[in-house]
mmCIF file of C-alpha atoms in Angstrom:
data_model
loop_
_atom_site.group_PDB
_atom_site.id
_atom_site.type_symbol
_atom_site.label_atom_id
_atom_site.label_comp_id
_atom_site.label_asym_id
_atom_site.label_seq_id
_atom_site.Cartn_x
_atom_site.Cartn_y
_atom_site.Cartn_z
ATOM 1 C CA CYS A 1 -0.303 -4.599 9.986
ATOM 2 C CA LEU A 2 1.142 -1.150 9.293
ATOM 3 C CA ARG A 3 4.625 -2.438 10.080
ATOM 4 C CA ALA A 4 4.304 -5.099 7.399
ATOM 5 C CA LEU A 5 2.591 -2.715 4.981
ATOM 6 C CA GLU A 6 5.570 -0.407 5.173
ATOM 7 C CA THR A 7 7.848 -3.166 3.873
ATOM 8 C CA LEU A 8 5.423 -4.569 1.265
ATOM 9 C CA VAL A 9 4.120 -1.487 -0.567
ATOM 10 C CA ARG A 10 6.093 -0.580 -3.681
ATOM 11 C CA PRO A 11 5.676 2.539 -5.827
ATOM 12 C CA GLY A 12 2.844 2.194 -8.325
ATOM 13 C CA MET A 13 1.505 -1.126 -7.051
ATOM 14 C CA ARG A 14 -2.222 -1.955 -6.843
ATOM 15 C CA VAL A 15 -3.500 -2.653 -3.319
ATOM 16 C CA PHE A 16 -6.849 -4.016 -2.101
ATOM 17 C CA ASP A 17 -7.850 -3.315 1.512
ATOM 18 C CA VAL A 18 -10.522 -5.879 2.444
ATOM 19 C CA GLY A 19 -12.599 -4.962 5.497
ATOM 20 C CA THR A 20 -11.067 -1.494 5.477
ATOM 21 C CA GLY A 21 -12.778 -0.199 8.622
ATOM 22 C CA SER A 22 -11.429 3.330 9.103
ATOM 23 C CA GLY A 23 -9.324 3.180 5.943
ATOM 24 C CA VAL A 24 -6.029 3.581 7.799
ATOM 25 C CA LEU A 25 -4.295 0.807 5.830
ATOM 26 C CA ALA A 26 -5.534 2.172 2.503
ATOM 27 C CA ILE A 27 -4.398 5.691 3.375
ATOM 28 C CA ALA A 28 -1.025 4.427 4.591
ATOM 29 C CA ALA A 29 -0.582 2.421 1.357
ATOM 30 C CA ALA A 30 -1.303 5.558 -0.683
ATOM 31 C CA LYS A 31 1.129 7.623 1.386
ATOM 32 C CA LEU A 32 3.740 4.868 0.939
ATOM 33 C CA GLY A 33 3.478 5.194 -2.858
ATOM 34 C CA ALA A 34 0.849 2.703 -4.050
ATOM 35 C CA GLY A 35 -0.490 3.713 -7.459
ATOM 36 C CA GLU A 36 -4.050 2.537 -6.813
ATOM 37 C CA VAL A 37 -5.781 1.429 -3.624
ATOM 38 C CA VAL A 38 -9.298 -0.017 -3.453
ATOM 39 C CA ALA A 39 -10.683 -0.094 0.091
ATOM 40 C CA MET A 40 -14.007 -1.770 0.885
ATOM 41 C CA ASP A 41 -15.902 -2.917 3.932
ATOM 42 C CA TYR A 42 -19.028 -5.018 4.402
ATOM 43 C CA ALA A 43 -20.431 -2.469 6.882
ATOM 44 C CA ARG A 44 -21.774 0.714 5.282
ATOM 45 C CA PRO A 45 -20.933 2.884 8.333
ATOM 46 C CA ALA A 46 -17.318 1.708 8.186
ATOM 47 C CA ALA A 47 -17.126 2.397 4.434
ATOM 48 C CA ALA A 48 -18.505 5.909 5.055
ATOM 49 C CA VAL A 49 -15.889 6.576 7.766
ATOM 50 C CA ALA A 50 -13.156 5.283 5.439
ATOM 51 C CA ALA A 51 -14.346 7.584 2.629
ATOM 52 C CA LYS A 52 -14.327 10.557 5.028
ATOM 53 C CA ASN A 53 -10.806 9.719 6.230
ATOM 54 C CA VAL A 54 -9.580 9.311 2.631
ATOM 55 C CA ARG A 55 -10.924 12.783 1.736
ATOM 56 C CA GLU A 56 -9.547 14.388 4.910
ATOM 57 C CA ASN A 57 -6.100 12.947 4.164
ATOM 58 C CA GLY A 58 -6.086 14.082 0.544
ATOM 59 C CA VAL A 59 -5.578 10.680 -1.075
ATOM 60 C CA GLU A 60 -8.870 10.361 -2.970
ATOM 61 C CA ALA A 61 -6.969 10.416 -6.296
ATOM 62 C CA VAL A 62 -5.329 7.116 -5.280
ATOM 63 C CA VAL A 63 -7.847 5.488 -2.896
ATOM 64 C CA SER A 64 -11.403 4.516 -3.821
ATOM 65 C CA THR A 65 -13.821 3.189 -1.203
ATOM 66 C CA GLY A 66 -17.008 1.164 -1.272
ATOM 67 C CA VAL A 67 -19.081 -1.642 0.170
ATOM 68 C CA SER A 68 -18.230 -5.275 -0.537
ATOM 69 C CA ASP A 69 -18.574 -8.707 1.015
ATOM 70 C CA LEU A 70 -14.935 -9.791 1.016
ATOM 71 C CA LEU A 71 -13.606 -9.529 -2.566
ATOM 72 C CA GLN A 72 -16.960 -9.750 -4.376
ATOM 73 C CA GLY A 73 -17.075 -6.016 -5.177
ATOM 74 C CA PHE A 74 -13.423 -5.800 -6.270
ATOM 75 C CA THR A 75 -12.472 -6.077 -9.940
ATOM 76 C CA GLY A 76 -9.204 -7.309 -11.375
ATOM 77 C CA ALA A 77 -6.156 -8.364 -9.400
ATOM 78 C CA ALA A 78 -3.932 -6.639 -6.853
ATOM 79 C CA ASP A 79 -0.235 -6.915 -6.114
ATOM 80 C CA LEU A 80 -1.061 -6.763 -2.400
ATOM 81 C CA ILE A 81 -4.267 -7.641 -0.563
ATOM 82 C CA ALA A 82 -4.467 -6.440 3.032
ATOM 83 C CA ALA A 83 -7.097 -7.968 5.296
ATOM 84 C CA ASN A 84 -6.978 -6.917 8.931
ATOM 85 C CA ILE A 85 -10.060 -8.831 10.062
ATOM 86 C CA ILE A 86 -10.956 -11.780 12.278
ATOM 87 C CA ALA A 87 -9.875 -15.342 11.549
ATOM 88 C CA ASP A 88 -13.306 -16.612 10.440
ATOM 89 C CA ILE A 89 -13.462 -13.966 7.716
ATOM 90 C CA ILE A 90 -9.861 -14.556 6.615
ATOM 91 C CA LEU A 91 -10.651 -18.262 6.236
ATOM 92 C CA ARG A 92 -13.533 -17.343 3.881
ATOM 93 C CA LEU A 93 -11.270 -14.916 2.009
ATOM 94 C CA PHE A 94 -8.890 -17.703 0.923
ATOM 95 C CA ASP A 95 -11.567 -19.094 -1.430
ATOM 96 C CA GLU A 96 -11.698 -15.789 -3.356
ATOM 97 C CA LEU A 97 -7.979 -15.028 -3.658
ATOM 98 C CA ALA A 98 -7.247 -16.882 -6.909
ATOM 99 C CA ASP A 99 -9.265 -14.369 -8.955
ATOM 100 C CA HIS A 100 -7.932 -11.254 -7.205
ATOM 101 C CA LEU A 101 -4.276 -11.785 -6.293
ATOM 102 C CA ALA A 102 -1.861 -11.017 -9.135
ATOM 103 C CA PRO A 103 0.880 -13.545 -9.932
ATOM 104 C CA GLY A 104 3.631 -13.054 -7.358
ATOM 105 C CA GLY A 105 1.235 -10.988 -5.239
ATOM 106 C CA ARG A 106 1.058 -11.037 -1.466
ATOM 107 C CA LEU A 107 -1.722 -11.379 1.091
ATOM 108 C CA LEU A 108 -1.212 -9.476 4.333
ATOM 109 C CA ALA A 109 -3.635 -11.093 6.799
ATOM 110 C CA SER A 110 -3.829 -9.745 10.332
ATOM 111 C CA GLY A 111 -6.249 -9.331 13.214
ATOM 112 C CA ILE A 112 -5.934 -13.029 14.035
ATOM 113 C CA ILE A 113 -5.924 -14.014 17.694
ATOM 114 C CA ASP A 114 -3.173 -16.385 18.828
ATOM 115 C CA GLU A 115 -5.603 -19.268 19.409
ATOM 116 C CA ARG A 116 -6.626 -19.236 15.720
ATOM 117 C CA LEU A 117 -3.242 -18.612 14.108
ATOM 118 C CA ALA A 118 -2.354 -22.273 13.442
ATOM 119 C CA GLU A 119 -5.763 -22.864 11.843
ATOM 120 C CA VAL A 120 -5.370 -19.840 9.542
ATOM 121 C CA GLU A 121 -1.811 -20.834 8.593
ATOM 122 C CA ALA A 122 -2.972 -24.386 7.768
ATOM 123 C CA ALA A 123 -5.826 -23.055 5.610
ATOM 124 C CA ALA A 124 -3.422 -20.703 3.819
ATOM 125 C CA ALA A 125 -1.112 -23.629 3.046
ATOM 126 C CA ALA A 126 -4.079 -25.695 1.821
ATOM 127 C CA HIS A 127 -4.843 -22.868 -0.650
ATOM 128 C CA GLY A 128 -1.252 -22.857 -1.932
ATOM 129 C CA LEU A 129 -0.080 -19.800 0.002
ATOM 130 C CA THR A 130 3.368 -19.667 1.554
ATOM 131 C CA HIS A 131 3.724 -18.239 5.058
ATOM 132 C CA ILE A 132 6.452 -15.585 5.101
ATOM 133 C CA ALA A 133 6.378 -13.739 8.429
ATOM 134 C CA ARG A 134 4.468 -13.151 11.664
ATOM 135 C CA VAL A 135 4.266 -9.733 13.382
ATOM 136 C CA THR A 136 2.570 -8.770 16.660
ATOM 137 C CA ALA A 137 1.919 -5.365 18.253
ATOM 138 C CA ASN A 138 0.135 -3.740 21.213
ATOM 139 C CA LEU A 139 -2.758 -1.670 19.848
ATOM 140 C CA LEU A 140 -2.968 0.960 22.573
ATOM 141 C CA ARG A 141 0.652 2.132 22.544
ATOM 142 C CA PRO A 142 2.440 4.037 19.795
ATOM 143 C CA VAL A 143 3.714 1.432 17.363
ATOM 144 C CA PRO A 144 7.243 2.125 16.099
ATOM 145 C CA LEU A 145 7.444 1.187 12.448
ATOM 146 C CA GLY A 146 10.801 2.508 11.357
ATOM 147 C CA VAL A 147 9.555 5.603 9.572
ATOM 148 C CA LEU A 148 5.900 5.257 10.584
ATOM 149 C CA ALA A 149 4.155 5.227 13.963
ATOM 150 C CA VAL A 150 0.529 5.183 15.064
ATOM 151 C CA GLU A 151 -0.947 6.895 18.114
ATOM 152 C CA VAL A 152 -4.485 6.077 19.259
ATOM 153 C CA SER A 153 -6.460 8.111 21.775
ATOM 154 C CA GLU A 154 -9.806 7.234 23.313
ATOM 155 C CA ASP A 155 -12.295 10.047 22.692
ATOM 156 C CA TYR A 156 -15.520 8.374 23.798
ATOM 157 C CA VAL A 157 -16.452 4.871 24.824
ATOM 158 C CA GLY A 158 -20.040 3.993 25.604
ATOM 159 C CA ARG A 159 -21.720 0.686 26.272
ATOM 160 C CA ASN A 160 -22.128 -0.297 22.610
ATOM 161 C CA ALA A 161 -19.936 2.153 20.702
ATOM 162 C CA GLY A 162 -16.731 4.077 20.835
ATOM 163 C CA HIS A 163 -15.055 6.899 18.957
ATOM 164 C CA PHE A 164 -11.294 7.045 18.752
ATOM 165 C CA SER A 165 -8.906 9.325 16.966
ATOM 166 C CA ALA A 166 -5.594 8.177 15.569
ATOM 167 C CA ARG A 167 -2.593 9.846 13.996
ATOM 168 C CA LEU A 168 -0.170 8.293 11.541
ATOM 169 C CA LEU A 169 3.302 9.733 12.126
ATOM 170 C CA ALA A 170 6.359 9.680 9.870
ATOM 171 C CA ASP A 171 9.615 10.642 11.568
ATOM 172 C CA GLY A 172 7.562 12.200 14.367
ATOM 173 C CA LYS A 173 5.472 14.394 12.034
ATOM 174 C CA GLU A 174 1.773 13.785 11.452
ATOM 175 C CA VAL A 175 1.077 12.563 7.915
ATOM 176 C CA ALA A 176 -2.529 11.418 8.405
ATOM 177 C CA ARG A 177 -5.349 11.695 10.953
ATOM 178 C CA PHE A 178 -8.228 9.249 11.364
ATOM 179 C CA THR A 179 -11.599 8.971 13.024
ATOM 180 C CA LEU A 180 -12.293 5.423 14.160
ATOM 181 C CA LEU A 181 -15.807 4.245 14.940
ATOM 182 C CA VAL A 182 -16.394 1.038 16.863
ATOM 183 C CA GLN A 183 -19.906 -0.306 17.216
ATOM 184 C CA ARG A 184 -21.079 -3.200 19.362
ATOM 185 C CA ALA A 185 -18.003 -3.590 21.516
ATOM 186 C CA LEU A 186 -18.759 -7.298 22.028
ATOM 187 C CA GLU A 187 -18.207 -7.937 18.306
ATOM 188 C CA VAL A 188 -15.258 -5.579 17.796
ATOM 189 C CA ALA A 189 -13.217 -4.616 20.804
ATOM 190 C CA LEU A 190 -11.017 -2.181 18.849
ATOM 191 C CA PRO A 191 -10.727 -1.182 15.213
ATOM 192 C CA HIS A 192 -8.752 -3.917 13.456
ATOM 193 C CA ASP A 193 -6.775 -1.487 11.321
ATOM 194 C CA LEU A 194 -4.251 -0.387 13.875
#
């Protein structure tokens, strides 16, 4: 998702990060030049972690965080909507896009397992969206993104929760650091943001 974000974010654009989790996409969008980023998650603990990461990375003037069920808590329209969440949630998201995606805007949907990809693409087409590209990546290795890269390290993994730290690198230099919290490993194997 970061690889695609790097090519889609333009200076000054408005970005919505739906299901923000740790806030890594929102922070990356801000560091890539977005003028305004709104990052929300349905889970209060995730929204709190995102807010902490936004403050720690010094982008609170650009990124606002909160709690929302999909796009219900968002106001206005965005040039780019990023949703790195599971297929079932992305399918629900399509019904809300018309009111929140600016004309000519783009939806960056990721976190979709291969077995559900055709279903999501068909639903997108049924909602008038045009499929542009497909990108895949291994989550546990550094992801080369041209200028950006992500490194994830496992700090603690218990039976029902895990804490991870991640670094966003630009040309080999750290530009952001994140704390990732995963609860109920059966529901979420890894944070969807990376």
